[in-house]
mmCIF file of C-alpha atoms and ligand atoms in Angstrom:
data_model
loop_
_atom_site.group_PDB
_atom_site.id
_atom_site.type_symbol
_atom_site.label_atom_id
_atom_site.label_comp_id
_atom_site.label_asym_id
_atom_site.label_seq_id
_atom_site.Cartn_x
_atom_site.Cartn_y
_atom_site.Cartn_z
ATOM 1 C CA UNK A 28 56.008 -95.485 51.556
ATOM 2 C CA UNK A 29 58.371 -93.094 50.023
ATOM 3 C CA UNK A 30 59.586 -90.406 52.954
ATOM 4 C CA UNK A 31 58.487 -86.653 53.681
ATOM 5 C CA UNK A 32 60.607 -84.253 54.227
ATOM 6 C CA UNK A 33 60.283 -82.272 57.874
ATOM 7 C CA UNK A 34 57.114 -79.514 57.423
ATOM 8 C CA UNK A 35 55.633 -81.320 54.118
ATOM 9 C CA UNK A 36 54.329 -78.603 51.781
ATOM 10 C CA UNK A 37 51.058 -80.208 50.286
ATOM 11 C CA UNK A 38 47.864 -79.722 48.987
ATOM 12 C CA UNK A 39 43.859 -79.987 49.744
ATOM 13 C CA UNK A 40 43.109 -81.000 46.428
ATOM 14 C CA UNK A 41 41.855 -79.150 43.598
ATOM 15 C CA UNK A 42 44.048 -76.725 41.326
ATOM 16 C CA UNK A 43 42.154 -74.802 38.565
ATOM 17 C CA UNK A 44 41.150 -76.654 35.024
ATOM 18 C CA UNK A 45 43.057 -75.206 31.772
ATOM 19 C CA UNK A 46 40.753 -73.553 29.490
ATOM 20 C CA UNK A 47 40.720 -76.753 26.867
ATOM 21 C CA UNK A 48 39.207 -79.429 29.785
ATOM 22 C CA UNK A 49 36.577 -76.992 30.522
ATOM 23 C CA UNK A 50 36.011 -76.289 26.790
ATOM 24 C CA UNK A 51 35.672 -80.152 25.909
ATOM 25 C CA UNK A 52 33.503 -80.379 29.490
ATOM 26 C CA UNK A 53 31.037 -78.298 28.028
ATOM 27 C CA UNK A 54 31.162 -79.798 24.678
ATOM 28 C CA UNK A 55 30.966 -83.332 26.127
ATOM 29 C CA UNK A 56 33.667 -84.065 23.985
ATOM 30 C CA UNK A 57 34.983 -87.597 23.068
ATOM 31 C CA UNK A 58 38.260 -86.744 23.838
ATOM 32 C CA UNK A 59 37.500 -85.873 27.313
ATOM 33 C CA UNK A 60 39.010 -88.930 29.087
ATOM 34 C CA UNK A 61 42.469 -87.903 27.889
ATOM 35 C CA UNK A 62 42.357 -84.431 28.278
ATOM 36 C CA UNK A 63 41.387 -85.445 31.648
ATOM 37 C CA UNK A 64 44.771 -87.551 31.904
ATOM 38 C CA UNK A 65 46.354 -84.742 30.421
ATOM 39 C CA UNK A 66 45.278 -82.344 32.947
ATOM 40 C CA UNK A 67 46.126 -84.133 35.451
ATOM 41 C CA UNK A 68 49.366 -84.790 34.194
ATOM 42 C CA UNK A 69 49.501 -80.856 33.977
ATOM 43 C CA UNK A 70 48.593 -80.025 37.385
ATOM 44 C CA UNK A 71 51.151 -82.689 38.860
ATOM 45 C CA UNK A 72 54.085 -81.053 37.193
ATOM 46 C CA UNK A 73 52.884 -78.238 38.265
ATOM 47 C CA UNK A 74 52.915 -78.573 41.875
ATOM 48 C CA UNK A 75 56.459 -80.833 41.885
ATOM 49 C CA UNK A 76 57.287 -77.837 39.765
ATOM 50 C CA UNK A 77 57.141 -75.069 42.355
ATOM 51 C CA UNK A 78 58.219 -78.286 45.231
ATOM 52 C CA UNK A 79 54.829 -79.516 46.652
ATOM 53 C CA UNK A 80 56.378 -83.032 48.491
ATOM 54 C CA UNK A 81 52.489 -84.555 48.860
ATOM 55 C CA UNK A 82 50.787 -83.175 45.206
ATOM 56 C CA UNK A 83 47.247 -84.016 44.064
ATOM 57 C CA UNK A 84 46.144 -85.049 40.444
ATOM 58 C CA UNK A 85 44.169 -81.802 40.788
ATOM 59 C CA UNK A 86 40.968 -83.114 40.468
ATOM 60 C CA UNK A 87 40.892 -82.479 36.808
ATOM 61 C CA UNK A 88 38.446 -85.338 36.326
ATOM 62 C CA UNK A 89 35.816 -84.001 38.450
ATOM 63 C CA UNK A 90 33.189 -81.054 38.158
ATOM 64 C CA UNK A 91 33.776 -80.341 41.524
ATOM 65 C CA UNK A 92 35.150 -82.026 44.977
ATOM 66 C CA UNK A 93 32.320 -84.628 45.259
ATOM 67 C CA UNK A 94 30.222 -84.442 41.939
ATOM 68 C CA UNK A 95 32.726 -87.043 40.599
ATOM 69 C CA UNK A 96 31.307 -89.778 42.279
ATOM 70 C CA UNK A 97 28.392 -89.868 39.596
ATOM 71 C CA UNK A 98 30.492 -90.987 36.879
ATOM 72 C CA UNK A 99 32.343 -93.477 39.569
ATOM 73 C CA UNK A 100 28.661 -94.830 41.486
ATOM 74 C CA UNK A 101 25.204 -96.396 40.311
ATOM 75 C CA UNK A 102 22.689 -94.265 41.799
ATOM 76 C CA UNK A 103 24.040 -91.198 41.149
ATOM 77 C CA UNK A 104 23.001 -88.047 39.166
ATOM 78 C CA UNK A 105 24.676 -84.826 38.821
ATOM 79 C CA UNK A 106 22.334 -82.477 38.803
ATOM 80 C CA UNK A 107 22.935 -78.226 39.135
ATOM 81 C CA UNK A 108 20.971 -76.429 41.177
ATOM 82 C CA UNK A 109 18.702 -74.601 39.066
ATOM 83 C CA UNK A 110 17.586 -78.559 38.064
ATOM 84 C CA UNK A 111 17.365 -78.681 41.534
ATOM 85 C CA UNK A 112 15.037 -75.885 42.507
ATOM 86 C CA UNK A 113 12.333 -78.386 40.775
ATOM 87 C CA UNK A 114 12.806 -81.030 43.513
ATOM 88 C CA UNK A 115 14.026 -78.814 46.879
ATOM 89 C CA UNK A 116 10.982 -78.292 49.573
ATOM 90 C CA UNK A 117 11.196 -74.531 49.445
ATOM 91 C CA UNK A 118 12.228 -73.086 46.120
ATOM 92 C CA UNK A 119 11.939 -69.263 47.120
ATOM 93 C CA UNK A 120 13.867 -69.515 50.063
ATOM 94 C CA UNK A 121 16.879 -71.604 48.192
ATOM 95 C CA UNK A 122 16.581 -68.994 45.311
ATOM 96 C CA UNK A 123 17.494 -66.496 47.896
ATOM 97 C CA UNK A 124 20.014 -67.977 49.608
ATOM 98 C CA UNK A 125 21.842 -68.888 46.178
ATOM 99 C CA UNK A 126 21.735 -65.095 45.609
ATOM 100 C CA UNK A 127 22.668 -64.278 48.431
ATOM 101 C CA UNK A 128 26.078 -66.641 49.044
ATOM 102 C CA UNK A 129 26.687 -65.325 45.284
ATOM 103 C CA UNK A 130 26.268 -68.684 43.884
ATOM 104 C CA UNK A 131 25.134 -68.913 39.950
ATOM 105 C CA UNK A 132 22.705 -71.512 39.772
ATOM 106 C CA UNK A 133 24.002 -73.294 36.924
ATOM 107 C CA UNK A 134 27.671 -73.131 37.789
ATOM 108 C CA UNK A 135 26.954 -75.921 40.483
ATOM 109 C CA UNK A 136 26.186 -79.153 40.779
ATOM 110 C CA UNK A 137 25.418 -81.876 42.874
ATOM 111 C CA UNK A 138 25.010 -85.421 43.053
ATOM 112 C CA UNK A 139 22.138 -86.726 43.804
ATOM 113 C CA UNK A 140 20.504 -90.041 45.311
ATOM 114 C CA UNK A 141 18.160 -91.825 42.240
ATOM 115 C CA UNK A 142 18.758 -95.157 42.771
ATOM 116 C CA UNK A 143 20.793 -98.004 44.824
ATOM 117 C CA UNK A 144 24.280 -96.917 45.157
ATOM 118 C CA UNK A 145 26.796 -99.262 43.762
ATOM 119 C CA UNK A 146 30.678 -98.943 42.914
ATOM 120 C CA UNK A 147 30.993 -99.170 39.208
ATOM 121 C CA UNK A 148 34.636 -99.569 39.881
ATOM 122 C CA UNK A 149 37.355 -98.299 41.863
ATOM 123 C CA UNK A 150 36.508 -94.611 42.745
ATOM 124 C CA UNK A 151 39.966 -93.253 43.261
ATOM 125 C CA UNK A 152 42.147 -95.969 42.659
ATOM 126 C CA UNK A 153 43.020 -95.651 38.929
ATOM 127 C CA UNK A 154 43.526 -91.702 39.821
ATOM 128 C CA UNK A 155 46.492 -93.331 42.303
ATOM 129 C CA UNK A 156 47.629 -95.520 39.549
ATOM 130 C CA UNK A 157 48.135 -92.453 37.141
ATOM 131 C CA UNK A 158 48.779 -89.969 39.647
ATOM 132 C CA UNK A 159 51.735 -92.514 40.698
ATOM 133 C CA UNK A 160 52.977 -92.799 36.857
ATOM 134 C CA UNK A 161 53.248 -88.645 36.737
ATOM 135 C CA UNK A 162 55.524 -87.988 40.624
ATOM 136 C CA UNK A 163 58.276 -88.805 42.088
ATOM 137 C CA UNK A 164 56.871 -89.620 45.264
ATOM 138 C CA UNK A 165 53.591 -89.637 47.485
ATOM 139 C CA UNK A 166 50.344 -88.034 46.282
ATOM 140 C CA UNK A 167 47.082 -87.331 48.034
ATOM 141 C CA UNK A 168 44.081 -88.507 47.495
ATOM 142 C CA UNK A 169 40.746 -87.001 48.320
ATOM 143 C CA UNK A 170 37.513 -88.158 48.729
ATOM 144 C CA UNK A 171 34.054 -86.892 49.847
ATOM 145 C CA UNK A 172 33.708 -87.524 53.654
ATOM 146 C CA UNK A 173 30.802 -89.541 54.641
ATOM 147 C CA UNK A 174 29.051 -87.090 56.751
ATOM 148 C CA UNK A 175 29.060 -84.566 53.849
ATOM 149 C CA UNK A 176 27.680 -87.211 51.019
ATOM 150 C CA UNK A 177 25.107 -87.755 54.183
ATOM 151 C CA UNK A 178 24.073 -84.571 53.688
ATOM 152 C CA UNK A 179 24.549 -83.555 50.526
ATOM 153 C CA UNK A 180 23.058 -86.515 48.110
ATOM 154 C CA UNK A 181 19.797 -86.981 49.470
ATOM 155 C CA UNK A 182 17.067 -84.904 48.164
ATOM 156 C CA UNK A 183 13.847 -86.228 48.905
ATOM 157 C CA UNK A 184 11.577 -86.263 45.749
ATOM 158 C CA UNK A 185 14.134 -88.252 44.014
ATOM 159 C CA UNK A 186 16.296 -90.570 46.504
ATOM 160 C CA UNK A 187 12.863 -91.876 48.365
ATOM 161 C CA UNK A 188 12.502 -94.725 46.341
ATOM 162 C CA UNK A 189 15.781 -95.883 47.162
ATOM 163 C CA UNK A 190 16.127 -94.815 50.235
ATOM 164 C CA UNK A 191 13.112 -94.165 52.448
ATOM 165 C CA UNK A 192 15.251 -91.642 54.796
ATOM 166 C CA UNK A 193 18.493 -89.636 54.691
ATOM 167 C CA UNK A 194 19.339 -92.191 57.638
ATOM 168 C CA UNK A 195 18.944 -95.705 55.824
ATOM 169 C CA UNK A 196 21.285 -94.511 52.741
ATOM 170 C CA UNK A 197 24.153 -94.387 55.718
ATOM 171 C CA UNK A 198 24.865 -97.888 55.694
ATOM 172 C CA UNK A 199 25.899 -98.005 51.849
ATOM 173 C CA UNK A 200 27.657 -95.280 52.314
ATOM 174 C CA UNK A 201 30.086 -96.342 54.839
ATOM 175 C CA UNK A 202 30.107 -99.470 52.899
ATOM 176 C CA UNK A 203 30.934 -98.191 49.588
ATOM 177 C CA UNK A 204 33.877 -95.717 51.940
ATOM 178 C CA UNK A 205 35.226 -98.468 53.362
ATOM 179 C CA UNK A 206 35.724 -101.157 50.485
ATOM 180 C CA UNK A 207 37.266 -97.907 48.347
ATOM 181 C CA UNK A 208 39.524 -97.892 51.342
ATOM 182 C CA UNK A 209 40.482 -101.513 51.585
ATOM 183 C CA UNK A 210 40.927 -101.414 47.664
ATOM 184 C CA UNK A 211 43.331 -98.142 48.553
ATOM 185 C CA UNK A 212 45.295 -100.251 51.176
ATOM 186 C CA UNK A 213 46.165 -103.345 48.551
ATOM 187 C CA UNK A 214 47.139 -100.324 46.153
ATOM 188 C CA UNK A 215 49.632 -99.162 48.778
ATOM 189 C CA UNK A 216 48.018 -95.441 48.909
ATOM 190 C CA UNK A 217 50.116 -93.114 50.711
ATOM 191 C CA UNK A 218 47.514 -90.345 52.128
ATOM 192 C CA UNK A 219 43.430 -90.296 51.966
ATOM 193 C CA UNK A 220 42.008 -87.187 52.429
ATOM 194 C CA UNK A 221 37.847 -87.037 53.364
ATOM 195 C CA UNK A 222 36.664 -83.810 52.743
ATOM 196 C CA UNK A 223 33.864 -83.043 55.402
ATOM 197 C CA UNK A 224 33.604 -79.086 54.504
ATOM 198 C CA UNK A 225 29.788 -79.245 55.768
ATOM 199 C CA UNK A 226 30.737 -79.539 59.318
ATOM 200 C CA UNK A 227 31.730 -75.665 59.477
ATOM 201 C CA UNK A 228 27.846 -75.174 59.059
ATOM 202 C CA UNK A 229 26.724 -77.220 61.682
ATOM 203 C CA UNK A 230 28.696 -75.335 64.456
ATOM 204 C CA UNK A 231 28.996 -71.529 62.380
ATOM 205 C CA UNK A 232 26.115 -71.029 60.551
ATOM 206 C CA UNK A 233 23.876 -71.039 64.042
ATOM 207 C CA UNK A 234 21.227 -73.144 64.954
ATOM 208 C CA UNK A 235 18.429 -71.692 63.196
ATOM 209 C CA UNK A 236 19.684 -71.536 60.018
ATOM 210 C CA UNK A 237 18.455 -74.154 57.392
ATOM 211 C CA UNK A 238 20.794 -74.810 54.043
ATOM 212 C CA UNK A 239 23.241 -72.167 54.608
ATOM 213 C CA UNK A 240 26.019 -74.117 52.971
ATOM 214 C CA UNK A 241 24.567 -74.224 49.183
ATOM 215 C CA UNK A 242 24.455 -77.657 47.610
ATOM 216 C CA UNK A 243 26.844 -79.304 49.893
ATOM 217 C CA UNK A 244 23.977 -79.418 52.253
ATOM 218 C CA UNK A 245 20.946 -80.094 50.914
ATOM 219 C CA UNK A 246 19.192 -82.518 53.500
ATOM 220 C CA UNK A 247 17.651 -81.056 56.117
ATOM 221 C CA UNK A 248 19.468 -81.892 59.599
ATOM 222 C CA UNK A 249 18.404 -82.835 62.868
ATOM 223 C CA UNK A 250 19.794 -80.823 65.608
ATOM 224 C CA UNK A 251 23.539 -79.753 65.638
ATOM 225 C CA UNK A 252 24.696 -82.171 68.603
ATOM 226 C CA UNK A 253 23.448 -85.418 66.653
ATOM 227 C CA UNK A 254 24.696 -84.212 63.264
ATOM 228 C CA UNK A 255 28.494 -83.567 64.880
ATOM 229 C CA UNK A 256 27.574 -86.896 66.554
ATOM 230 C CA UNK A 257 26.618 -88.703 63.470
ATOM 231 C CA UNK A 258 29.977 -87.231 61.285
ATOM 232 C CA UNK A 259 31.875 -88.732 64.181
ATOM 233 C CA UNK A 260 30.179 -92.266 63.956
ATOM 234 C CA UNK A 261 30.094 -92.214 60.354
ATOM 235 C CA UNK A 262 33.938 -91.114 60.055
ATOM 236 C CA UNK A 263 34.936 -93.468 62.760
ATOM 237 C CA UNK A 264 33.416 -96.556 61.174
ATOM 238 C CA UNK A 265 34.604 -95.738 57.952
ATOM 239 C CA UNK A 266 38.386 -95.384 59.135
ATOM 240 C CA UNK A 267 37.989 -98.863 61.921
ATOM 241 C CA UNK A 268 41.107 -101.192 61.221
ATOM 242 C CA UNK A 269 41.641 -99.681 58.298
ATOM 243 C CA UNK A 270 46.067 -98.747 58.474
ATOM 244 C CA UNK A 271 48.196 -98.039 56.065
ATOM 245 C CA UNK A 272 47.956 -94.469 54.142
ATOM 246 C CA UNK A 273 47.829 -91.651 56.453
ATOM 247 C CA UNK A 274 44.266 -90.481 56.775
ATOM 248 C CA UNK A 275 42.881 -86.878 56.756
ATOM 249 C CA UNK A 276 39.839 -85.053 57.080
ATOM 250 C CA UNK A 277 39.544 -81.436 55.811
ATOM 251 C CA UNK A 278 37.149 -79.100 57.362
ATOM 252 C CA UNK A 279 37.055 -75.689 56.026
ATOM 253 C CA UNK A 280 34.374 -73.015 55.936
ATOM 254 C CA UNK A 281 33.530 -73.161 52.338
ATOM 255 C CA UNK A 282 35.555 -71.867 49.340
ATOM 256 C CA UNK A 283 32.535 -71.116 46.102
ATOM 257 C CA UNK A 284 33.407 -67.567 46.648
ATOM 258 C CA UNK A 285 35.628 -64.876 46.964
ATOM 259 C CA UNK A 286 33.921 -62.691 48.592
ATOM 260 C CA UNK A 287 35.075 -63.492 52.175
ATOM 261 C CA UNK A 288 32.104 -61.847 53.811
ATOM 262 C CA UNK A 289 29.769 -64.364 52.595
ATOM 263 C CA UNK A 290 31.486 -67.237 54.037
ATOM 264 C CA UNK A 291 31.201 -68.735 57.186
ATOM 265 C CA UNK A 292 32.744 -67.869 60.159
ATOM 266 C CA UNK A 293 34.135 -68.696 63.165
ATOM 267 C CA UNK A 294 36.721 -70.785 65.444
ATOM 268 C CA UNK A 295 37.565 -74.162 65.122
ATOM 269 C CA UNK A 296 37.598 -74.237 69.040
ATOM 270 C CA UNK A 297 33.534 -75.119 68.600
ATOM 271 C CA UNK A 298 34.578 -78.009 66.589
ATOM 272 C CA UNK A 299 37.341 -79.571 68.804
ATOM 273 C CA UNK A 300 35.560 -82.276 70.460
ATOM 274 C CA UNK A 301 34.021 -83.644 67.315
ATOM 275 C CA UNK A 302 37.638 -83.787 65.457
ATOM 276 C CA UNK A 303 39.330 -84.716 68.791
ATOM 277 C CA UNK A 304 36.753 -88.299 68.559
ATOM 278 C CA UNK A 305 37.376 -88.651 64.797
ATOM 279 C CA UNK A 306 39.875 -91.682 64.417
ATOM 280 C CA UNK A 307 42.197 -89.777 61.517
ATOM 281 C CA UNK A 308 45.989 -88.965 61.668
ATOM 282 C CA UNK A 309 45.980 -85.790 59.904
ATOM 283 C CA UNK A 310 43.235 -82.631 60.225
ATOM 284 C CA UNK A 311 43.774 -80.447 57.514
ATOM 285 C CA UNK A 312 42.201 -77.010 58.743
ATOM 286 C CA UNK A 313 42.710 -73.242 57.395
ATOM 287 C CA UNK A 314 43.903 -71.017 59.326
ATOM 288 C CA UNK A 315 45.066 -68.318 56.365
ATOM 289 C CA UNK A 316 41.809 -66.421 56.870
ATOM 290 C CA UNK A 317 41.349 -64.782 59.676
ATOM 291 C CA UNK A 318 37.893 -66.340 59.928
ATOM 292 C CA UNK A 319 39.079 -69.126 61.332
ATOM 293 C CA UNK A 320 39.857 -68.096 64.640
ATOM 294 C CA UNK A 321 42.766 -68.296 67.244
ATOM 295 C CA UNK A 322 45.390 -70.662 66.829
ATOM 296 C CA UNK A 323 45.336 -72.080 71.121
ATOM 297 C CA UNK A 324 42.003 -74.139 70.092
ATOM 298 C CA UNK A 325 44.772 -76.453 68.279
ATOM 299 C CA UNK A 326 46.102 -78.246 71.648
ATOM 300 C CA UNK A 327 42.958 -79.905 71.375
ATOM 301 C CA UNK A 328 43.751 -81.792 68.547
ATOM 302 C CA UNK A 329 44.087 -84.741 69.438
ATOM 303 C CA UNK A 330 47.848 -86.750 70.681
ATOM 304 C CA UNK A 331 49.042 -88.343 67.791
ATOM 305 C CA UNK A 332 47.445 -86.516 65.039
ATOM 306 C CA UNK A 333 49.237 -83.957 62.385
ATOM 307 C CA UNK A 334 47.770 -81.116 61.378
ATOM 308 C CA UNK A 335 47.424 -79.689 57.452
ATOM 309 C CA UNK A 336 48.003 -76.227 58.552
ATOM 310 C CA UNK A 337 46.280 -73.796 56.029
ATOM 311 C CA UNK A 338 48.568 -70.840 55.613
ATOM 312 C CA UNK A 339 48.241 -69.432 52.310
ATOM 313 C CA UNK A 340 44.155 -68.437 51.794
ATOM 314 C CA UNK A 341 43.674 -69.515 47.788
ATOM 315 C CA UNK A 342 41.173 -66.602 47.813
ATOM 316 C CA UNK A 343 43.381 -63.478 47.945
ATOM 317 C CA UNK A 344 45.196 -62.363 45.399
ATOM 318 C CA UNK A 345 47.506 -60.883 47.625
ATOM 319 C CA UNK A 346 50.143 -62.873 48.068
ATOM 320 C CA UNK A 347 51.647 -64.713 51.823
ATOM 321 C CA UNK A 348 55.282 -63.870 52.285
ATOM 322 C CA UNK A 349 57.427 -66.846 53.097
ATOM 323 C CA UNK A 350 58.976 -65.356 55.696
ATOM 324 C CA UNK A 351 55.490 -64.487 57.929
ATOM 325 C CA UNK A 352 54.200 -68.395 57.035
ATOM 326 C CA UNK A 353 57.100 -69.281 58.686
ATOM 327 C CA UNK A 354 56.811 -67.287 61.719
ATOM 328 C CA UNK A 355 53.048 -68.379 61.606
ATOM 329 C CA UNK A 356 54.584 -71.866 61.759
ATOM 330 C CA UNK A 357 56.383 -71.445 64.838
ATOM 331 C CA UNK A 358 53.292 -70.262 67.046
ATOM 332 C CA UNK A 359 51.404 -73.026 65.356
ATOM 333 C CA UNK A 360 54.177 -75.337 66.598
ATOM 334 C CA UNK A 361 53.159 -73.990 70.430
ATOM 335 C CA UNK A 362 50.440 -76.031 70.170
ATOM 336 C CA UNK A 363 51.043 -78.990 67.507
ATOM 337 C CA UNK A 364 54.510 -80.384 67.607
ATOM 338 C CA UNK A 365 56.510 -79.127 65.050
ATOM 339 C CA UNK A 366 57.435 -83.101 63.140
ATOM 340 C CA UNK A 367 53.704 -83.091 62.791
ATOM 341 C CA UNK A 368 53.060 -79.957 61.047
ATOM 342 C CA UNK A 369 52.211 -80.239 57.173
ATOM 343 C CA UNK A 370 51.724 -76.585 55.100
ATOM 344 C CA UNK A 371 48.871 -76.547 53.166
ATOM 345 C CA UNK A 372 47.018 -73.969 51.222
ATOM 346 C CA UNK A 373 43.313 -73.153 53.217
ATOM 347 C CA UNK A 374 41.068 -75.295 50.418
ATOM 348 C CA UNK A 375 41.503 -75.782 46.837
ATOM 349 C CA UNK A 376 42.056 -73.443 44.070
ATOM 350 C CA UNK A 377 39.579 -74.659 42.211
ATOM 351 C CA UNK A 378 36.924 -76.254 44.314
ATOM 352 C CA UNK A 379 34.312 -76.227 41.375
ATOM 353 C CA UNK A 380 35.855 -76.280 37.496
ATOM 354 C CA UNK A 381 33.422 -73.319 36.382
ATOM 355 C CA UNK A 382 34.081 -71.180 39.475
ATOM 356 C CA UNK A 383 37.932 -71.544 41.132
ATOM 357 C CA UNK A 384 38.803 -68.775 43.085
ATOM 358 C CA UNK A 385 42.237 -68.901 41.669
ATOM 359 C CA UNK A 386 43.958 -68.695 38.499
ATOM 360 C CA UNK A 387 46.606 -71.388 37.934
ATOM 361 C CA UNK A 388 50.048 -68.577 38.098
ATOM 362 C CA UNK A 389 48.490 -67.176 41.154
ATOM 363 C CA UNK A 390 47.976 -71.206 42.522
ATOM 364 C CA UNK A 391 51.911 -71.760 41.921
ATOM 365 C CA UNK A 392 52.820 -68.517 43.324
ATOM 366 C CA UNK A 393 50.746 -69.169 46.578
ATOM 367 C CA UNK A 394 52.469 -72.591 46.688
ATOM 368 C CA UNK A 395 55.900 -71.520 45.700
ATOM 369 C CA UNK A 396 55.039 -69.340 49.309
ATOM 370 C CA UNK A 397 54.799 -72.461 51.089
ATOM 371 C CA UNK A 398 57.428 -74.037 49.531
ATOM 372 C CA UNK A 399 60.022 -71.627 50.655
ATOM 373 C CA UNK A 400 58.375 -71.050 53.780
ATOM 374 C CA UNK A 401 59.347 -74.902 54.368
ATOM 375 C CA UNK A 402 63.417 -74.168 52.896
ATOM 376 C CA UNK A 403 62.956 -71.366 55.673
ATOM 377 C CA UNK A 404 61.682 -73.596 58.638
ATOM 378 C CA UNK A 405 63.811 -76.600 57.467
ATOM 379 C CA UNK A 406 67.191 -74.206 57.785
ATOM 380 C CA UNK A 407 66.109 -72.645 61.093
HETATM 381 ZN ZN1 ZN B 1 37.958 -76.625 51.876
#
């Protein structure tokens, strides 16, 4: 594994599509697969461009963080949610609660459960392979957490014939996790990120509210103890024995809009002892937004992990200053020692292709922030 520099400027995944991917998207164009590559390509250069040390591919390929598993799994459909309001339990109320978290109905989709899930192939491996081909050195590699697929892919009227209950398709999916993992191992991947988002909305979105989190979770849930219990069990067998690439988890409070006030809210401190049990290296939280809460909740992290630290919010179009990122850095290292701090932006720019809440000049000036926020840091 190739080294990082001290306070590793990085990613959480996504960076916005050019205008010609989304253009041949629509179209279903032929040439899509290499405009794909070519994207990708793009968005690499772009972040070793501005001095990212851990870039993504992007996620050019995908529609958004976890659609992209249709094209990658048997059993899969990628549906948007105004396909969806045919099959969900209570169409008025998720008609006003896509209004209301300012979410088009077409602009999103989700995968959903129609069959037996199978790997057609590797889901993220040739993305390493090509990713590898356009950097110098690591690159990070996301994937949907298990806990969020658990949530998100099962929508009863259509994954019931495969799957009797959101519980029995839990088995196949830590499989189907875990051999992408062992695959990513032989491959010699540096860093896997799992992207469990929907957590936020088990401990902020309180305990009477149903589907506050759009798509991302669909299935209804049992209580909020057993679901924080479940994304620890589900997480934790995922990760067992499995060494290698450094292994993340990202847990944000949603990123579809811009509009801060209709996203979730609330201190990571209420999540603690479900991250603390999760058997990860690296917990990539945001803490750009003020939403997030005080930074003291991050001595519970637990010994031995490294934190993503958000610090520039891919929402604002106001732009960090290097020099308060670093001083942001130095309470942060109070609580997380400094060695294991990575900077990160607070979620991706571009979440979902149709809808990123960033253009791509305002994504490399946020991470040109971060960058020389890390020459800062790495001087001092
Ligand atoms: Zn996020």
């Amino acid at each position: 594994m190739k080294h990082l520099p001290m306070y590793p400027v990085s990613v959480v995944g996504s960076w916005p599509r050019p205008e010609y991917l989304l253009s041949a998207q629509r179209r279903r164009s032929a040439e899509l697969p290499a405009l794909r590559e070519r994207a990708c390509a793009e968005a690499l250069a772009d972040q070793l461009g501005v001095g990212v040390d851990l870039p993504s591919d992007g996620e050019q390929r995908r529609d958004n963080f976890y659609s992209f598993l249709c094209e990658r799994l048997e059993g899969l459909e990628l549906l948007s949610m105004a396909q969806l309001l045919d099959y969900v339990e209570d169409k008025a109320a998720f008609e006003g609660l896509l209004r209301a978290l300012d979410v088009p109905a077409f602009a999103i989709k989700n995968p959903t459960v129609v069959g037996t899930l199978k790997r057609r192939g590797s889901l993220v491996g040739g993305d390493l392979s090509f990713a590898r081909r356009h950097s110098r050195g690591q690159v990070k590699l996301t994937l949907p957490g298990p806990y969020l697929l658990s949530r998100s892919i099962w929508v009863k009227a259509l994954s019931e014939r495969a799957y009797p209950t959101r519980e029995s398709l839990n088995d196949d999916l830590v499989r189907i996790l875990r051999e992408e993992l062992a695959e990513l191992v032989a491959a010699g991947a540096d860093f896997v990120q799992f992207d469990e988002p929907v957590l936020s909305e088990l401990v902020f979105a309180g305990k009477s509210a149903t589907r506050t989190f759009m798509c991302a979770a669909l299935a209804a849930k049992s209580s909020p103890e057993e679901e924080l219990e479940l994304a620890v069990e589900l997480i934790n067998r995922v990760t067992e024995g499995i060494s290698g690439p450094t292994l993340g988890v990202h847990v944000c409070r949603g990123n579809w809009s811009t509009q801060e006030d209709v996203l979730l809210s609330g201190s990571y401190g209420a999540l603690m002892p479900t991250l603390a049990r999760m058997r990860v290296d690296q917990f990539v939280l945001e803490y750009a937004t003020p939403r997030a809460g005080p930074l003291e909740v991050l001595a519970k992290l637990p010994p031995g992990a490294s934190l993503g630290l958000g610090a520039v919010n891919p929402r604002t179009t106001e732009l960090e200053t290097p020099e308060a990122v670093a001083e942001r850095v130095r309470e942060v290292a109070r609580y997380v020692p400094a060695q294991r701090i990575y900077l990160n932006p607070d979620c991706g720019f571009g979440t979902f292709a149709e809808r990123p809440v960033a253009s791509r000049e305002l994504a490399l000036r946020k991470m040109d922030v971060l960058a020389q926020a890390a020459a800062i840091l790495r001087r001092g």
